[in-house]
Coordinates of C-alpha atoms in Angstrom, one line a residue:
X1 CA -19.6 40.0 -13.3
X2 CA -20.2 41.6 -9.8
X3 CA -24.0 40.9 -10.3
X4 CA -23.4 37.2 -9.9
X5 CA -23.9 36.0 -6.3
X6 CA -21.4 33.9 -4.3
X7 CA -23.3 30.7 -5.2
X8 CA -23.0 31.4 -8.9
X9 CA -19.3 32.1 -8.8
X10 CA -18.9 29.0 -6.6
X11 CA -20.6 27.0 -9.4
X12 CA -18.5 28.4 -12.0
X13 CA -15.2 27.6 -9.9
X14 CA -16.4 24.0 -9.4
X15 CA -16.2 23.4 -13.2
X16 CA -12.6 24.6 -13.2
X17 CA -10.5 21.3 -12.9
X18 CA -7.2 22.6 -13.8
X19 CA -5.3 23.9 -10.8
X20 CA -3.7 26.6 -12.9
X21 CA -7.2 27.7 -14.0
X22 CA -8.3 27.8 -10.3
X23 CA -5.3 30.0 -9.4
X24 CA -6.0 32.5 -12.1
X25 CA -9.6 32.7 -10.9
X26 CA -8.4 33.6 -7.3
X27 CA -6.2 36.4 -8.8
X28 CA -9.1 38.3 -10.4
X29 CA -10.1 40.2 -7.3
X30 CA -10.4 39.8 -3.5
X31 CA -13.8 38.5 -3.7
X32 CA -12.8 35.7 -6.1
X33 CA -9.9 34.9 -3.9
X34 CA -12.1 34.4 -0.9
X35 CA -14.6 32.2 -2.8
X36 CA -11.5 30.1 -4.0
X37 CA -10.3 29.9 -0.4
X38 CA -13.6 28.9 0.9
X39 CA -14.3 26.1 -1.6
X40 CA -10.7 24.7 -1.6
X41 CA -10.6 21.2 -0.3
X42 CA -7.1 19.9 -0.6
X43 CA -3.6 21.3 0.0
X44 CA 0.0 20.1 -0.3
X45 CA 2.1 21.8 2.0
X46 CA 6.0 22.1 1.1
X47 CA 7.2 24.4 3.9
X48 CA 5.9 23.8 7.3
X49 CA 7.0 27.3 8.3
X50 CA 4.1 28.7 6.3
X51 CA 1.6 26.3 8.1
X52 CA 0.2 28.9 10.6
X53 CA -0.4 31.6 7.9
X54 CA -1.7 29.2 5.3
X55 CA -4.1 26.9 6.8
X56 CA -6.6 29.3 8.4
X57 CA -7.3 30.7 4.8
X58 CA -8.8 27.3 3.8
X59 CA -11.4 26.3 6.4
X60 CA -12.9 23.6 4.4
X61 CA -9.9 21.4 3.8
X62 CA -10.5 17.7 3.6
X63 CA -7.2 16.5 2.2
X64 CA -3.9 17.5 3.5
X65 CA -0.6 16.3 2.2
X66 CA 3.1 17.0 3.8
X67 CA 6.2 15.0 3.2
X68 CA 8.4 17.4 5.2
X69 CA 9.4 17.3 8.7
X70 CA 6.7 18.3 11.2
X71 CA 6.6 18.7 15.1
X72 CA 4.1 18.0 17.6
X73 CA 3.0 21.6 17.6
X74 CA 2.5 21.5 13.8
X75 CA 0.3 18.5 14.1
X76 CA -1.7 19.9 16.8
X77 CA -2.4 23.0 14.8
X78 CA -3.3 21.0 11.8
X79 CA -5.9 19.2 14.1
X80 CA -7.4 22.4 15.3
X81 CA -7.4 24.1 12.0
X82 CA -8.7 21.3 9.8
X83 CA -11.2 19.0 11.9
X84 CA -12.9 17.9 8.6
X85 CA -10.0 16.0 7.0
X86 CA -10.7 12.8 5.2
X87 CA -7.2 12.2 3.8
X88 CA -4.2 12.8 5.8
X89 CA -0.9 12.1 3.8
X90 CA 2.0 12.6 6.1
X91 CA 4.5 10.1 4.2
X92 CA 7.9 11.4 5.0
X93 CA 10.7 11.9 2.5
X94 CA 14.0 12.4 4.5
X95 CA 16.8 14.5 3.6
X96 CA 20.4 14.5 5.0
X97 CA 19.5 17.4 7.3
X98 CA 16.3 15.6 8.8
X99 CA 18.5 12.5 9.6
X100 CA 20.9 14.4 11.6
X101 CA 18.8 17.0 13.4
X102 CA 15.0 16.4 13.2
X103 CA 12.9 14.6 15.8
X104 CA 9.5 13.2 14.3
X105 CA 6.3 14.0 15.9
X106 CA 5.3 11.8 18.7
X107 CA 2.3 9.2 19.1
X108 CA 0.8 11.8 21.4
X109 CA 0.5 14.4 18.7
X110 CA -1.1 11.8 16.3
X111 CA -3.5 10.7 19.1
X112 CA -4.6 14.4 19.6
X113 CA -5.2 14.9 16.0
X114 CA -7.2 11.5 15.8
X115 CA -9.5 13.0 18.6
X116 CA -10.4 16.0 16.7
X117 CA -10.2 14.7 13.1
X118 CA -12.8 11.9 13.3
X119 CA -13.7 11.5 9.5
X120 CA -10.3 10.2 8.3
X121 CA -10.7 7.7 5.5
X122 CA -7.2 7.5 4.2
X123 CA -4.0 8.0 6.4
X124 CA -0.4 7.5 5.5
X125 CA 2.3 7.9 8.2
X126 CA 5.0 6.3 6.1
X127 CA 8.5 6.7 7.6
X128 CA 7.2 8.7 10.6
X129 CA 9.3 6.9 13.1
X130 CA 7.7 8.7 16.1
X131 CA 4.4 6.9 15.5
X132 CA 3.9 4.0 17.9
X133 CA 1.0 1.6 18.8
X134 CA -0.9 4.3 20.9
X135 CA -1.1 6.7 18.0
X136 CA -2.4 4.1 15.6
X137 CA -5.0 2.9 18.1
X138 CA -6.2 6.5 18.6
X139 CA -6.8 6.8 14.9
X140 CA -8.6 3.6 14.7
X141 CA -10.8 4.3 17.6
X142 CA -11.8 7.9 16.4
X143 CA -12.4 7.0 12.5
X144 CA -13.5 3.3 12.8
X145 CA -16.5 3.6 10.6
X146 CA -14.6 5.7 7.9
X147 CA -11.0 4.6 7.8
X148 CA -10.5 2.6 4.3
X149 CA -6.7 3.1 3.8
X150 CA -3.8 3.0 6.4
X151 CA -0.2 3.2 5.4
X152 CA 2.3 2.6 8.3
X153 CA 5.2 1.5 6.0
X154 CA 8.7 2.0 7.8
X155 CA 7.1 3.1 11.1
X156 CA 9.6 1.1 13.1
X157 CA 7.7 1.6 16.5
X158 CA 4.5 0.0 15.1
X159 CA 3.8 -3.6 16.5
X160 CA 1.2 -6.0 17.6
X161 CA -0.5 -3.4 19.7
X162 CA -1.4 -1.5 16.8
X163 CA -2.8 -4.5 14.9
X164 CA -5.0 -5.4 17.7
X165 CA -6.7 -1.9 17.2
X166 CA -6.6 -2.3 13.5
X167 CA -8.3 -5.7 13.6
X168 CA -11.5 -4.0 15.0
X169 CA -12.0 -1.8 12.0
X170 CA -15.0 -2.4 9.9
X171 CA -14.2 -0.6 6.8
X172 CA -10.6 -0.8 6.1
X173 CA -9.6 -2.0 2.6
X174 CA -5.8 -1.2 2.4
X175 CA -3.3 -1.9 5.0
X176 CA 0.4 -1.4 4.5
X177 CA 2.8 -2.6 7.3
X178 CA 6.0 -2.7 5.2
X179 CA 9.2 -2.8 7.5
X180 CA 7.1 -2.8 10.6
X181 CA 9.6 -5.4 12.0
X182 CA 8.0 -5.5 15.5
X183 CA 4.9 -7.3 14.0
X184 CA 4.8 -11.0 15.0
X185 CA 2.3 -13.9 14.6
X186 CA 0.4 -12.5 17.5
X187 CA -0.3 -9.3 15.6
X188 CA -1.6 -11.2 12.5
X189 CA -3.8 -13.3 15.0
X190 CA -5.4 -9.9 16.2
X191 CA -6.1 -8.9 12.7
X192 CA -7.9 -12.3 12.2
X193 CA -10.2 -11.8 15.0
X194 CA -12.4 -8.9 14.0
X195 CA -14.5 -7.5 11.0
X196 CA -11.5 -6.6 9.1
X197 CA -11.4 -10.2 7.7
X198 CA -14.5 -9.4 5.5
X199 CA -13.3 -5.9 4.2
X200 CA -9.5 -5.9 3.7
X201 CA -8.5 -6.2 0.1
X202 CA -4.7 -5.3 0.0
X203 CA -2.3 -6.4 2.8
X204 CA 1.4 -5.5 2.5
X205 CA 3.7 -7.4 5.0
X206 CA 7.1 -6.6 3.4
X207 CA 10.1 -7.2 5.6
X208 CA 7.9 -8.2 8.6
X209 CA 10.5 -10.9 9.4
X210 CA 9.3 -12.0 12.7
X211 CA 6.3 -13.7 11.4
X212 CA 6.0 -17.4 10.6
X213 CA 3.8 -19.9 9.0
X214 CA 1.5 -19.6 12.1
X215 CA 0.8 -16.0 11.7
X216 CA 0.6 -16.4 7.7
X217 CA -1.9 -19.2 8.2
X218 CA -4.4 -16.7 10.0
X219 CA -4.8 -14.9 6.7
X220 CA -6.8 -17.7 5.2
X221 CA -10.1 -16.3 6.6
X222 CA -9.6 -13.0 4.7
X223 CA -12.2 -13.6 2.3
X224 CA -12.1 -10.3 0.4
X225 CA -8.3 -10.3 -0.1
X226 CA -7.1 -9.4 -3.5
X227 CA -3.3 -8.3 -3.0
X228 CA -0.8 -10.1 -0.8
X229 CA 2.8 -9.1 -0.5
X230 CA 5.0 -11.2 1.8
X231 CA 8.2 -10.3 0.1
X232 CA 11.2 -10.7 2.4
X233 CA 9.3 -11.9 5.3
X234 CA 12.2 -14.3 6.3
X235 CA 12.8 -18.1 6.3
X236 CA 10.1 -19.0 8.7
X237 CA 7.4 -18.4 6.0
X238 CA 7.3 -21.5 4.1
X239 CA 4.8 -23.7 1.9
X240 CA 2.8 -24.4 5.0
X241 CA 1.5 -20.9 5.6
X242 CA 1.3 -20.0 1.9
X243 CA -0.6 -23.1 0.9
X244 CA -3.1 -22.6 3.7
X245 CA -3.8 -19.1 2.4
X246 CA -3.9 -20.0 -1.4
X247 CA -6.2 -22.9 -0.9
X248 CA -8.8 -20.5 1.1
X249 CA -8.4 -17.2 -0.5
X250 CA -9.5 -17.8 -4.1
X251 CA -10.0 -14.0 -5.1
X252 CA -6.3 -13.1 -5.0
X253 CA -5.2 -10.9 -7.9
X254 CA -1.7 -10.0 -7.0
X255 CA 0.8 -12.0 -4.9
X256 CA 4.3 -11.2 -4.1
X257 CA 6.6 -13.9 -2.5
X258 CA 10.0 -12.4 -3.3
X259 CA 12.9 -13.8 -1.5
X260 CA 11.0 -16.3 0.7
X261 CA 13.8 -18.8 0.4
X262 CA 11.8 -21.7 1.9
X263 CA 8.9 -21.4 -0.6
X264 CA 8.8 -24.3 -3.1
X265 CA 6.9 -25.6 -6.0
X266 CA 4.0 -26.7 -3.6
X267 CA 3.0 -23.2 -2.8
X268 CA 3.4 -22.0 -6.4
X269 CA 1.2 -24.9 -7.6
X270 CA -1.4 -24.2 -4.8
X271 CA -1.5 -20.5 -5.9
X272 CA -1.9 -21.4 -9.7
X273 CA -4.5 -24.0 -9.0
X274 CA -6.7 -22.0 -6.5
X275 CA -6.1 -18.5 -7.8
X276 CA -7.9 -18.4 -11.1
X277 CA -8.3 -14.5 -10.6
X278 CA -4.4 -14.0 -10.5
X279 CA -3.2 -11.1 -12.6
X280 CA 0.4 -10.7 -11.2
X281 CA 2.9 -12.9 -9.4
X282 CA 6.4 -12.1 -8.3
X283 CA 8.7 -14.9 -7.2
X284 CA 11.9 -13.1 -7.3
X285 CA 14.7 -14.9 -5.3
X286 CA 12.6 -18.1 -4.5
X287 CA 15.5 -20.4 -5.2
X288 CA 13.5 -23.5 -4.4
X289 CA 11.0 -22.9 -7.1
X290 CA 11.5 -25.0 -10.2
X291 CA 10.0 -25.6 -13.6
X292 CA 7.2 -27.6 -11.9
X293 CA 5.9 -24.6 -10.2
X294 CA 6.2 -22.3 -13.2
X295 CA 4.6 -24.6 -15.4
X296 CA 1.6 -24.8 -13.1
X297 CA 0.6 -21.5 -14.8
X298 CA 0.2 -23.2 -18.1
X299 CA -3.5 -22.7 -19.1
X300 CA -4.1 -20.0 -16.5
X301 CA -6.7 -17.6 -18.0
X302 CA -5.9 -14.3 -16.2
X303 CA -2.3 -14.1 -15.5
X304 CA -0.7 -11.1 -17.1
X305 CA 2.8 -10.6 -15.3
X306 CA 5.2 -13.4 -14.1
X307 CA 8.3 -12.1 -12.4
X308 CA 10.8 -15.0 -11.6
X309 CA 14.4 -13.8 -11.6
X310 CA 16.4 -16.1 -9.0
X311 CA 14.2 -19.2 -9.9
X312 CA 17.3 -21.1 -11.2
X313 CA 15.9 -24.5 -11.5
X314 CA 13.7 -23.6 -14.5
X315 CA 14.6 -24.8 -17.9
X316 CA 14.0 -23.4 -21.4
X317 CA 11.2 -25.8 -22.1
X318 CA 9.5 -25.0 -18.6
X319 CA 9.4 -21.4 -19.8
X320 CA 8.0 -22.2 -23.2
X321 CA 5.3 -24.2 -21.7
X322 CA 4.3 -21.7 -19.2
X323 CA 4.4 -18.6 -21.6
X324 CA 2.8 -20.4 -24.7
X325 CA 0.3 -22.1 -22.6
X326 CA -0.8 -18.9 -20.7
X327 CA -2.6 -16.9 -23.4
X328 CA -3.2 -13.9 -21.0
X329 CA 0.4 -13.4 -20.3
X330 CA 1.7 -9.9 -21.2
X331 CA 5.0 -9.7 -19.3
X332 CA 7.8 -12.1 -18.0
X333 CA 10.8 -11.1 -16.1
X334 CA 13.9 -13.3 -15.9
X335 CA 17.3 -13.2 -14.1
X336 CA 19.5 -11.4 -16.5
X337 CA 22.2 -14.2 -15.8
X338 CA 19.9 -16.4 -17.9
X339 CA 20.2 -14.1 -21.0
X340 CA 23.4 -15.8 -22.1
X341 CA 22.3 -19.3 -21.8
X342 CA 18.8 -19.4 -22.6
X343 CA 18.6 -20.3 -26.4
X344 CA 17.9 -17.3 -28.5
X345 CA 15.1 -19.4 -30.2
X346 CA 13.3 -19.6 -26.8
X347 CA 13.7 -15.8 -26.2
X348 CA 12.2 -15.2 -29.6
X349 CA 9.3 -17.4 -29.0
X350 CA 8.6 -15.8 -25.6
X351 CA 8.9 -12.3 -27.1
X352 CA 6.4 -13.1 -29.8
X353 CA 3.7 -13.6 -27.3
X354 CA 4.7 -11.1 -24.4
X355 CA 7.2 -8.6 -23.2
X356 CA 10.4 -10.2 -21.9
X357 CA 12.4 -8.2 -19.1
X358 CA 15.8 -9.0 -17.4
X359 CA 16.8 -8.0 -13.9

């Protein structure tokens, strides 16, 4: 075996896909351990205390994942040690200890990391509440041509300033702004002013409750959009904004309008008529949606999942028309309160054509 050169051993290691097999390879001898370290491209760090001793062993990392608490110094060390990172997943999983004693890394640290790691294609900073507009802008500026996935969910300091920088990105495909409550119509306007309108496929605006129909209407020029989540965006998002989007963006595959209490049948009908590629629709808590809207999916050729708990103005015959008339449908979810008054015959008919869930 010692007659094999490093290139041959590297080739052998490249064929080992199971992590346990790769670990076993590294335990053969020091030479094998060195080759394993040099070829390793991803790491998931559990204990930040091991950061300084662990990262220097793997100089070619391109994927880094850590959901634990990290300081500014931790982030600076990562940026210096791993300049070739392409995927940075720092989604935070808080514990009771973290909530009481830990202070998140700041936007200054993320800005410094962005200046060194300029090949980032996927970044998740979910629940890192120290991240603000300046840090996001630094990432966008440094990785403009590479960044395709950006998750800022629950980053409570992220607002319109960050969206102004994001709007200039020319490769971004996935943007998650869940719980970014500082985002307003102005920010959505920024998104609609740049090349992002031609590349973005997934947009999550859950709980961005300062936006209105004015901001939502800006989304009508996002020609590549396939998934749109407007759940819990508040009472100022109504049929006006939704219809504007549905009439213009005909490639949508997944739409979530949960708890938009002022959305009515008009928006749902527009969605069904223009969204011929729709696969999944969630209308949970849309109290003004009735059987008229639900029946609009009768004859739809692609819809597979229809979630409508809380759509109380829907009759048994409305449900039958929608389900029996939509041959592609695989799953329907209804309000569990309907289980007792919806005729058993209707439930059985629906169950013969698709799975029936209750919530």
